[in-house]
Coordinates of C-alpha atoms and ligand atoms in Angstrom, one line a residue:
Chain A
M8 CA 28.0 -14.8 -32.2
I9 CA 25.3 -17.5 -31.8
Q10 CA 25.8 -21.2 -31.5
F11 CA 23.1 -23.8 -31.0
H12 CA 24.3 -27.4 -30.4
H13 CA 21.7 -30.1 -30.4
V14 CA 19.1 -27.9 -28.7
Y15 CA 15.8 -29.4 -27.6
K16 CA 13.0 -27.5 -26.0
T17 CA 10.0 -29.5 -24.7
Y18 CA 7.1 -27.8 -23.0
Q19 CA 4.7 -29.5 -20.7
G20 CA 2.3 -31.7 -22.6
P21 CA 4.7 -32.7 -23.9
V22 CA 5.1 -30.3 -26.8
H23 CA 8.3 -30.6 -28.7
A24 CA 8.7 -27.0 -29.7
L25 CA 12.4 -27.4 -30.8
R26 CA 14.1 -30.5 -31.9
D27 CA 17.9 -31.0 -32.4
I28 CA 18.6 -27.4 -33.5
N29 CA 22.2 -26.7 -34.6
L30 CA 23.1 -23.1 -35.6
D31 CA 26.1 -21.0 -36.2
I32 CA 25.5 -17.4 -36.8
K33 CA 28.6 -15.1 -37.2
K34 CA 29.1 -11.6 -35.9
G35 CA 27.6 -9.1 -38.3
D36 CA 25.3 -11.6 -40.0
F37 CA 21.7 -10.7 -40.9
V38 CA 19.6 -13.8 -40.7
F39 CA 16.0 -14.3 -41.5
L40 CA 14.0 -17.0 -39.6
T41 CA 10.8 -18.3 -41.2
G42 CA 8.4 -21.0 -40.6
P43 CA 4.6 -21.6 -40.3
S44 CA 2.8 -20.7 -37.2
G45 CA 3.7 -22.9 -34.3
A46 CA 7.0 -23.9 -35.9
G47 CA 9.0 -22.7 -32.9
K48 CA 10.3 -19.3 -33.9
T49 CA 9.3 -17.5 -30.7
T50 CA 10.6 -20.5 -28.7
L51 CA 13.9 -20.1 -30.4
F52 CA 13.9 -16.4 -29.6
K53 CA 13.1 -17.1 -25.9
L54 CA 16.2 -19.1 -25.7
L55 CA 18.2 -16.3 -27.5
S56 CA 17.0 -13.7 -25.0
A57 CA 17.7 -15.9 -21.9
Y58 CA 13.9 -15.7 -21.3
D59 CA 14.0 -19.5 -21.0
K60 CA 16.5 -22.3 -20.9
P61 CA 16.7 -25.2 -23.4
T62 CA 15.6 -28.7 -22.1
T63 CA 18.8 -30.1 -23.4
G64 CA 21.7 -28.9 -25.6
K65 CA 24.0 -25.9 -25.6
V66 CA 23.2 -22.3 -26.5
K67 CA 26.0 -19.9 -26.7
V68 CA 25.5 -16.2 -27.5
A69 CA 28.0 -13.3 -27.3
G70 CA 30.2 -15.4 -25.1
Y71 CA 27.5 -16.4 -22.6
D72 CA 26.5 -20.1 -22.1
L73 CA 22.8 -19.5 -21.9
D74 CA 21.9 -23.1 -21.1
Q75 CA 23.7 -22.8 -17.8
I76 CA 23.9 -19.1 -17.2
D77 CA 23.7 -17.9 -13.6
A78 CA 20.6 -15.9 -12.7
K79 CA 22.8 -13.0 -11.6
D80 CA 24.5 -12.8 -15.0
V81 CA 21.3 -12.8 -17.0
P82 CA 20.7 -9.0 -16.6
Y83 CA 24.2 -8.2 -17.9
Y84 CA 23.7 -10.5 -20.9
R85 CA 20.4 -8.9 -21.7
R86 CA 22.0 -5.4 -21.7
K87 CA 24.1 -6.6 -24.6
I88 CA 21.2 -7.6 -26.8
G89 CA 18.1 -5.9 -28.1
V90 CA 14.8 -7.8 -28.4
V91 CA 11.7 -6.9 -30.3
F92 CA 9.0 -9.2 -28.8
Q93 CA 6.1 -10.4 -30.8
D94 CA 3.7 -9.0 -28.2
F95 CA 5.8 -5.8 -27.8
K96 CA 6.0 -5.9 -24.0
L97 CA 5.6 -2.2 -23.5
L98 CA 5.0 -0.7 -20.0
R99 CA 1.4 0.3 -19.9
D100 CA 1.9 3.0 -17.2
Y101 CA 4.8 4.7 -19.0
N102 CA 4.6 6.9 -22.0
I103 CA 6.4 6.2 -25.2
F104 CA 9.5 8.2 -24.2
D105 CA 9.9 6.4 -20.9
N106 CA 9.4 3.1 -22.6
V107 CA 12.1 3.7 -25.2
A108 CA 14.3 5.1 -22.5
L109 CA 14.1 2.0 -20.3
P110 CA 17.3 0.2 -21.3
L111 CA 19.3 3.4 -20.8
T112 CA 17.6 4.1 -17.5
I113 CA 18.7 0.6 -16.4
L114 CA 22.2 1.3 -17.6
G115 CA 22.2 4.4 -15.3
Q116 CA 22.6 7.0 -18.0
T117 CA 21.9 10.6 -17.3
G118 CA 18.7 12.5 -18.2
A119 CA 20.4 14.6 -20.9
Q120 CA 22.0 11.7 -22.7
I121 CA 18.8 9.7 -22.5
K122 CA 16.7 12.6 -24.0
K123 CA 19.0 13.0 -27.0
K124 CA 19.2 9.2 -27.7
V125 CA 15.5 8.6 -27.2
H126 CA 14.4 11.4 -29.6
S127 CA 16.8 10.2 -32.3
A128 CA 15.6 6.6 -31.9
L129 CA 12.0 7.8 -32.2
D130 CA 13.0 9.8 -35.2
L131 CA 14.4 6.6 -36.8
V132 CA 11.0 4.8 -36.5
G133 CA 9.1 8.0 -37.3
L134 CA 7.3 8.4 -33.9
N135 CA 8.8 11.5 -32.4
H136 CA 5.4 13.3 -32.5
R137 CA 4.0 10.6 -30.2
W138 CA 6.6 10.7 -27.5
D139 CA 4.3 11.6 -24.7
F140 CA 1.5 9.2 -25.7
Y141 CA 0.8 6.0 -23.7
P142 CA 0.8 2.6 -25.3
E143 CA -3.0 2.3 -25.2
Q144 CA -3.2 5.5 -27.2
I145 CA -1.3 4.3 -30.2
S146 CA -1.9 1.8 -32.9
G147 CA -0.5 -1.7 -33.2
G148 CA 2.0 -0.7 -35.9
E149 CA 3.1 2.3 -33.7
K150 CA 3.6 0.0 -30.7
Q151 CA 5.7 -2.3 -32.9
R152 CA 7.9 0.7 -33.8
V153 CA 8.2 1.7 -30.2
A154 CA 9.4 -1.8 -29.4
I155 CA 11.9 -1.6 -32.2
A156 CA 13.2 1.8 -31.0
R157 CA 13.5 0.4 -27.5
A158 CA 15.5 -2.6 -28.8
L159 CA 17.9 -0.4 -30.6
I160 CA 18.4 2.5 -28.2
H161 CA 21.4 1.0 -26.3
Q162 CA 23.1 -0.1 -29.6
P163 CA 23.2 -3.8 -28.8
E164 CA 25.6 -6.2 -30.4
L165 CA 22.8 -8.5 -31.3
L166 CA 19.3 -7.5 -32.3
I167 CA 16.6 -10.2 -32.4
A168 CA 13.1 -9.3 -33.7
D169 CA 10.1 -11.6 -33.6
E170 CA 7.8 -10.6 -36.5
P171 CA 8.8 -6.9 -36.3
T172 CA 6.8 -6.0 -39.4
G173 CA 3.7 -8.1 -38.6
N174 CA 1.5 -5.2 -38.0
L175 CA 3.0 -2.8 -40.5
D176 CA 1.8 -1.8 -44.0
P177 CA 4.2 -2.5 -46.9
D178 CA 5.6 1.0 -46.9
L179 CA 6.4 1.0 -43.2
S180 CA 7.7 -2.5 -43.5
D181 CA 10.1 -1.4 -46.2
E182 CA 11.3 1.4 -44.0
I183 CA 11.9 -0.8 -41.0
M184 CA 13.7 -3.4 -43.1
S185 CA 16.0 -0.7 -44.5
L186 CA 16.5 0.6 -40.9
F187 CA 17.6 -3.0 -40.0
D188 CA 20.0 -2.9 -43.0
K189 CA 21.5 0.3 -41.7
I190 CA 22.0 -1.2 -38.3
N191 CA 23.5 -4.3 -39.8
A192 CA 25.9 -2.2 -41.8
Q193 CA 27.1 -0.7 -38.5
G194 CA 28.1 -4.2 -37.4
T195 CA 25.1 -5.3 -35.4
T196 CA 24.1 -9.0 -35.8
L197 CA 20.5 -9.4 -36.6
V198 CA 18.1 -12.3 -36.4
V199 CA 14.6 -11.5 -37.7
A200 CA 11.6 -13.8 -37.7
T201 CA 9.1 -13.0 -40.5
H202 CA 6.3 -14.5 -42.5
D203 CA 7.0 -12.2 -45.4
H204 CA 9.2 -14.1 -47.9
S205 CA 9.3 -11.3 -50.4
Y206 CA 12.0 -9.5 -48.3
I207 CA 14.1 -12.6 -48.1
N208 CA 14.1 -13.2 -51.8
R209 CA 14.7 -9.6 -52.5
R210 CA 17.6 -9.2 -50.1
Q211 CA 19.5 -12.5 -50.6
K212 CA 20.0 -12.8 -46.9
Q213 CA 20.8 -15.9 -44.9
H214 CA 17.7 -17.8 -44.3
I215 CA 16.8 -20.3 -41.6
R216 CA 13.6 -22.3 -42.0
L217 CA 11.8 -24.0 -39.1
K218 CA 9.1 -26.6 -39.4
E219 CA 7.5 -28.4 -36.5
G220 CA 10.5 -27.6 -34.4
T221 CA 13.2 -28.7 -36.7
L222 CA 15.5 -26.9 -39.1
V223 CA 14.8 -27.4 -42.8
V224 CA 17.5 -26.6 -45.3
Chain B
M148 CA 20.2 8.3 -10.8
I149 CA 19.3 5.0 -9.2
S150 CA 17.9 6.6 -6.0
G151 CA 16.1 9.2 -8.0
S152 CA 14.3 6.5 -10.0
I153 CA 13.5 4.5 -6.8
F154 CA 11.4 7.4 -5.4
K155 CA 9.9 8.0 -8.9
K156 CA 8.8 4.3 -8.9
I157 CA 7.4 4.5 -5.3
G158 CA 5.6 7.6 -6.4
S159 CA 4.0 5.9 -9.3
S160 CA 3.3 2.8 -7.2
I161 CA 1.3 5.0 -4.8
R162 CA -0.4 6.8 -7.7
F163 CA -1.5 3.6 -9.4
Y164 CA -2.5 1.6 -6.3
P165 CA -3.7 4.3 -3.8
W166 CA -6.1 2.0 -2.0
V167 CA -3.7 -0.8 -1.4
H168 CA -1.3 1.7 0.2
L169 CA -4.0 3.5 2.2
S170 CA -5.4 0.3 3.6
A171 CA -1.9 -1.0 4.5
F172 CA -1.1 2.3 6.1
L173 CA -4.3 2.3 8.2
V174 CA -4.0 -1.3 9.3
L175 CA -0.3 -0.9 10.3
T176 CA -1.0 2.4 12.1
S177 CA -3.8 1.0 14.1
T178 CA -1.9 -2.2 15.0
L179 CA 1.0 -0.2 16.1
T180 CA -1.1 2.3 18.1
I181 CA -2.7 -0.6 20.0
I182 CA 0.7 -2.2 20.7
L183 CA 2.3 1.1 21.8
S184 CA -0.7 2.1 23.9
L185 CA -0.8 -1.2 25.7
T186 CA 2.9 -1.0 26.4
L187 CA 2.6 2.5 27.7
F188 CA -0.4 1.6 29.9
F189 CA 1.4 -1.3 31.6
K190 CA 4.6 0.6 32.0
N191 CA 2.8 3.3 33.8
L192 CA 0.5 1.0 35.8
E193 CA 3.5 -0.7 37.2
G194 CA 4.9 2.6 38.2
I195 CA 1.7 3.4 40.0
L196 CA 1.7 0.1 41.8
V197 CA 5.2 0.8 43.0
S198 CA 4.5 4.3 44.1
W199 CA 1.5 3.2 46.0
G200 CA 3.9 1.7 48.5
S201 CA 4.7 5.1 49.9
Q202 CA 1.0 5.6 50.9
V203 CA 0.7 2.2 52.5
E204 CA 0.0 2.3 56.2
M205 CA 0.4 -0.8 58.3
N206 CA -1.9 -1.6 61.2
I207 CA 0.1 -3.7 63.7
Y208 CA -2.3 -5.1 66.2
L209 CA -0.9 -6.1 69.6
A210 CA -1.9 -8.9 71.9
D211 CA -4.1 -8.2 74.8
N212 CA -2.6 -7.4 78.3
L213 CA 0.9 -6.7 77.1
K214 CA 3.3 -5.4 79.7
K215 CA 4.6 -1.9 79.2
E216 CA 8.2 -3.2 78.6
D217 CA 7.1 -5.7 76.0
Q218 CA 5.2 -3.0 74.2
Q219 CA 8.2 -0.7 74.2
E220 CA 10.3 -3.6 73.0
I221 CA 7.9 -4.1 70.1
H222 CA 8.0 -0.4 69.2
K223 CA 11.8 -0.5 69.2
T224 CA 11.9 -3.6 66.9
I225 CA 9.5 -2.0 64.4
V226 CA 11.4 1.2 64.3
E227 CA 14.7 -0.6 63.9
L228 CA 13.4 -2.3 60.8
G229 CA 14.0 1.1 59.2
H230 CA 11.1 1.1 56.8
F231 CA 8.8 3.5 58.5
K232 CA 8.9 7.2 58.7
N233 CA 6.3 7.3 61.5
V234 CA 5.2 4.7 64.1
Q235 CA 2.3 5.8 66.2
F236 CA 0.9 4.0 69.1
I237 CA -2.9 3.8 69.3
T238 CA -4.2 2.7 72.7
K239 CA -7.2 0.5 73.0
E240 CA -9.2 3.5 74.3
S241 CA -8.4 5.8 71.5
A242 CA -9.1 3.1 69.0
I243 CA -12.4 2.6 70.6
D244 CA -13.1 6.3 70.6
N245 CA -12.1 6.6 67.0
F246 CA -14.3 3.7 66.0
F247 CA -17.1 5.2 68.0
S248 CA -17.0 8.5 66.4
K249 CA -16.9 7.0 63.0
M250 CA -19.5 4.3 63.4
S251 CA -22.1 5.5 65.9
K252 CA -23.5 7.8 63.3
Y253 CA -24.5 4.8 61.3
V254 CA -25.2 2.2 63.9
P255 CA -26.0 3.9 67.2
D256 CA -26.4 0.5 69.0
F257 CA -22.7 -0.1 68.8
A258 CA -22.1 2.4 71.5
E259 CA -23.9 0.3 74.0
D260 CA -22.2 -3.0 73.2
K261 CA -19.2 -3.0 75.6
E262 CA -18.3 -6.5 74.9
F263 CA -17.9 -5.8 71.2
L264 CA -15.8 -2.8 71.9
N265 CA -13.5 -5.0 74.0
V266 CA -12.5 -6.8 70.9
I267 CA -10.6 -3.9 69.4
P268 CA -7.0 -4.2 70.4
A269 CA -4.2 -1.7 70.9
S270 CA -2.1 -1.2 67.8
Y271 CA 0.6 0.7 66.0
L272 CA -0.1 2.7 62.9
A273 CA 3.2 2.6 60.8
T274 CA 3.6 4.6 57.7
L275 CA 6.1 3.4 55.1
E276 CA 9.0 5.7 54.5
K277 CA 9.5 5.3 50.8
T278 CA 8.2 3.7 47.7
L279 CA 8.6 -0.1 47.8
P280 CA 7.5 -3.0 45.5
I281 CA 4.5 -5.0 46.7
S282 CA 6.6 -8.1 47.3
E283 CA 8.8 -6.2 49.7
I284 CA 5.9 -4.7 51.6
A285 CA 4.6 -8.2 52.0
S286 CA 7.9 -9.5 53.4
I287 CA 8.1 -6.5 55.9
G288 CA 4.6 -7.5 57.0
K289 CA 5.7 -11.1 57.5
S290 CA 8.7 -10.1 59.6
I291 CA 6.6 -7.9 61.8
L292 CA 4.1 -10.7 62.3
K293 CA 7.0 -12.8 63.8
I294 CA 7.6 -10.3 66.6
T295 CA 6.2 -11.8 69.8
G296 CA 3.3 -9.8 71.1
V297 CA 2.1 -8.9 67.6
E298 CA -1.2 -10.5 66.8
D299 CA -1.9 -9.4 63.3
V300 CA -0.7 -7.1 60.6
S301 CA -2.9 -5.5 58.0
Y302 CA -2.1 -3.2 55.1
G303 CA -4.8 -4.2 52.6
Q304 CA -2.6 -7.1 51.5
E305 CA -5.4 -9.0 49.9
W306 CA -6.4 -6.1 47.8
I307 CA -2.9 -5.3 46.7
E308 CA -2.0 -9.0 46.0
N309 CA -5.2 -9.6 44.1
F310 CA -4.6 -6.4 42.2
S311 CA -1.1 -7.5 41.2
V312 CA -2.2 -10.9 40.2
F313 CA -4.9 -9.3 38.1
L314 CA -2.4 -6.9 36.7
S315 CA 0.1 -9.7 35.7
T316 CA -2.7 -11.7 34.1
L317 CA -3.8 -8.6 32.1
K318 CA -0.2 -8.0 31.2
N319 CA 0.4 -11.5 29.9
T320 CA -2.8 -11.3 27.9
S321 CA -1.8 -8.0 26.4
W322 CA 1.6 -9.4 25.6
F323 CA -0.1 -12.1 23.7
I324 CA -2.4 -9.7 21.9
S325 CA 0.6 -7.5 21.0
L326 CA 2.5 -10.5 19.7
V327 CA -0.5 -11.6 17.6
L328 CA -0.9 -8.0 16.3
A329 CA 2.8 -7.7 15.6
V330 CA 2.8 -10.9 13.6
G331 CA -0.3 -9.7 11.8
G332 CA 1.4 -6.5 11.0
I333 CA 4.4 -8.3 9.5
F334 CA 2.0 -10.3 7.3
V335 CA 0.2 -7.1 6.3
I336 CA 3.5 -5.6 5.1
G337 CA 4.3 -8.8 3.3
F338 CA 1.0 -9.1 1.6
I339 CA 1.0 -5.5 0.5
I340 CA 4.3 -6.1 -1.2
Y341 CA 3.0 -9.4 -2.6
I342 CA -0.1 -7.7 -4.0
L343 CA 2.0 -4.9 -5.5
I344 CA 4.4 -7.3 -7.0
N345 CA 1.6 -9.4 -8.5
K346 CA -0.1 -6.3 -9.9
R347 CA 3.2 -5.2 -11.4
R348 CA 4.4 -8.6 -12.6
E349 CA 4.3 -7.6 -16.1
E350 CA 6.3 -4.5 -15.4
I351 CA 8.9 -6.4 -13.4
E352 CA 9.2 -8.9 -16.3
I353 CA 9.8 -6.2 -18.8
Y354 CA 12.4 -4.6 -16.5
E355 CA 14.1 -7.9 -16.3
L356 CA 14.0 -8.4 -20.0
C357 CA 15.6 -5.1 -20.5
G358 CA 18.5 -6.0 -18.2
A359 CA 17.5 -4.8 -14.8
T360 CA 19.2 -6.6 -11.9
S361 CA 17.3 -8.1 -9.0
S362 CA 18.5 -5.4 -6.7
M363 CA 17.3 -2.7 -9.0
I364 CA 13.9 -4.3 -9.1
Q365 CA 13.8 -5.0 -5.4
A366 CA 15.1 -1.7 -4.1
P367 CA 11.9 0.3 -4.6
F368 CA 9.8 -2.4 -2.9
I369 CA 12.1 -2.6 0.0
V370 CA 12.3 1.2 0.4
E371 CA 8.5 1.4 0.0
G372 CA 8.0 -1.1 2.8
A373 CA 10.4 0.7 5.1
I374 CA 8.8 4.1 4.4
L375 CA 5.3 2.6 5.0
C376 CA 6.4 1.4 8.4
L377 CA 8.2 4.6 9.2
L378 CA 5.2 6.7 8.6
S379 CA 2.9 4.3 10.3
S380 CA 5.1 4.2 13.4
V381 CA 5.3 8.0 13.6
L382 CA 1.5 8.3 13.3
A383 CA 1.0 5.5 15.8
L384 CA 3.2 7.3 18.3
V385 CA 1.2 10.5 17.8
F386 CA -2.0 8.6 18.4
S387 CA -0.8 6.8 21.5
F388 CA 0.3 10.1 22.8
F389 CA -3.2 11.4 22.5
I390 CA -4.6 8.3 24.1
L391 CA -2.2 8.9 27.0
V392 CA -3.5 12.4 27.4
L393 CA -7.0 11.1 27.5
Q394 CA -6.0 8.6 30.1
N395 CA -4.5 11.3 32.2
N396 CA -7.6 13.4 32.0
F397 CA -9.6 10.4 33.1
L398 CA -7.3 9.7 36.0
H399 CA -7.6 13.2 37.2
S400 CA -11.3 13.6 36.9
E401 CA -12.5 10.1 38.0
M402 CA -9.8 8.3 39.8
I403 CA -8.7 11.0 42.2
Y404 CA -10.8 9.3 45.0
F405 CA -8.5 6.3 44.9
G406 CA -5.5 8.4 45.6
L407 CA -4.4 7.9 42.1
N408 CA -3.3 11.4 41.3
E409 CA -0.4 10.0 39.3
I410 CA 0.4 11.2 35.8
F411 CA 1.1 8.6 33.1
H412 CA 4.3 9.3 31.2
F413 CA 5.0 9.0 27.5
F414 CA 8.0 7.2 26.0
S415 CA 11.4 8.8 26.4
L416 CA 13.1 10.4 23.3
I417 CA 15.4 7.3 23.0
Q418 CA 12.4 5.0 23.2
I419 CA 10.6 7.0 20.5
V420 CA 13.6 7.0 18.2
T421 CA 14.2 3.2 18.8
T422 CA 10.5 2.5 18.1
I423 CA 10.6 4.4 14.8
L424 CA 13.9 2.8 13.7
T425 CA 12.8 -0.7 14.6
C426 CA 9.6 -0.4 12.7
T427 CA 11.4 1.0 9.7
L428 CA 13.9 -1.8 9.8
I429 CA 11.2 -4.5 10.1
G430 CA 9.3 -2.9 7.2
G431 CA 12.4 -3.1 5.0
V432 CA 13.4 -6.6 6.1
V433 CA 9.9 -8.1 5.6
S434 CA 9.6 -6.4 2.2
Y435 CA 12.9 -7.9 1.3
L436 CA 11.9 -11.4 2.4
F437 CA 8.8 -11.2 0.3
V438 CA 10.3 -9.5 -2.7
R439 CA 13.2 -11.9 -2.7
K440 CA 10.8 -14.8 -3.1
M441 CA 9.0 -13.2 -5.9
N442 CA 11.9 -12.0 -8.1
S443 CA 14.6 -14.5 -8.8
G444 CA 15.9 -13.0 -12.1
W445 CA 13.9 -15.6 -14.0
A446 CA 10.4 -14.2 -13.2
A447 CA 9.6 -14.3 -16.9
A448 CA 10.8 -17.9 -17.4
S449 CA 9.4 -19.3 -14.3
R450 CA 5.9 -18.3 -15.4
I451 CA 6.0 -20.4 -18.5
Ligands
ATP586 N1 4.6 -22.1 -22.7 C1 4.2 -23.1 -23.5 N2 3.7 -24.2 -23.1 C2 3.4 -25.2 -23.9 N3 3.5 -25.2 -25.2 C3 4.0 -24.0 -25.7 C4 4.4 -22.9 -25.0 N4 4.9 -22.0 -25.8 C5 4.8 -22.4 -27.0 N5 4.3 -23.7 -27.0 C6 4.1 -24.6 -28.2 O1 5.3 -24.7 -28.9 C7 5.1 -24.6 -30.2 C8 6.0 -23.5 -30.9 O2 5.5 -22.3 -30.4 P1 6.1 -20.9 -30.9 O3 5.4 -19.8 -30.1 O4 7.5 -21.0 -30.8 O5 5.7 -20.8 -32.4 P2 5.9 -19.7 -33.5 O6 6.8 -20.3 -34.5 O7 6.5 -18.5 -32.8 O8 4.5 -19.4 -34.0 P3 3.9 -18.0 -34.6 O9 4.4 -17.8 -35.9 O10 2.4 -18.2 -34.5 O11 4.3 -16.9 -33.6 C9 3.6 -24.4 -30.4 O12 3.0 -25.7 -30.8 C10 3.1 -23.9 -29.1 O13 1.8 -24.4 -28.9
MG587 MG1 5.8 -16.6 -32.6

């Protein structure tokens, strides 16, 4: 599902955010990504979501060569994946319902279909009672759950989540993690960045560690 | 679905940035009103200049001491030119009488001055048969002047020529002004789209990250630009119509002494439709050019 081959990402500075990353994540895997702040987790996710291209190296995800993908193919790739961004990236001027509905609207689904799916996605994250609120009217943890609902709504093949439980209390974190387990059980590949090692130890999942832009085994 | 969401997006764009839209609308409408009014004004003025021809009378002054046959020959030649509906001979005596009755009121001494009166020659007063352009009137004048026995031809040529020079200068100037305004208008549309895009960068980025194609993102901006120009051109046409009505009122109350009882006409239906369609098209195209520069599918990445 995901292959990284000698991937480097260097920002202006120069900041070597990623150095010689090699990865092979299979379809249906559930992989945790950890590392201290500034290790390059978000950078790696930016490459995964075709938000940015690697400086050198090959990135292949779901059959797309992301290091040389054509701009016009990017939208179609992005429709296949779901992304929970560290900064949520919710639309300020849209209510929660419309935010979660966005990927379906883009896919051109009808109002009735969208309504059903959005309400069941909001149910999964426990936010149905807030559907007509705007992002500024809800808490950080609630925003995070809206972002998760939006990333799941179109049943992507791959779900990547950058610190999806960063703003959640332990109980809610547990719920979200078991939600991820459920999605993974349905065949979705997951890559989740987290600081919280307790989950990883408890779940015996695959674990990728980043440190100063390199993989540590 | 797609078109439904385009209009929903335009609606929310207007709701969130009403002042941007209002100012764009006002600037475009006034620019277009000026351009349309200038165009109308000159179109009509040209018409008036042409139709003046029908009121032009030529005074054809004859040489002194012409023989009767020569004079008849001249008359025949003038009539044979075929431009005049009426050629009237005015004898020296009747010219003097005429002059007398007109001028003695003001300057009684004239009546005594026989030598001065002797200066007034016999002439023909020829009235043009139909509307002719200035240049043609001038060339008729020249050909009459060539006839032997004709001393001078006068039809207010200096006045008409000066006026047409003045008019063409004014016309060139207003062409230039219109051009500048049109270019300005195009930039206004472009900058509005530019401002709206910048204000909504974040939104565009999120749309992109959720898999929206460029055309999905661009379509509302393009339609918005087109609608903006459509509405502006309709309103500008309405305004220039009212300006025309004012001009006509002015002509009738003030200019009637100049024999200008003409009526200025508005654009024809075809011209109106063409104007609206052209403006709409320009709005769409300009928006597209600006939006295309802004959104390349990598808006998010290119910002890093
Ligand atoms: N756009 C950028 N320009 C320059 N340097 C950048 C840019 N984005 C990230 N970096 C640098 O790259 C390194 C990796 O950043 P990244 O955001 O990937 O870390 P992270 O592992 O996600 O950290 P955190 O856990 O705090 O979110 C950091 O040193 C950061 O300063
Ligand atoms: Mg990060």
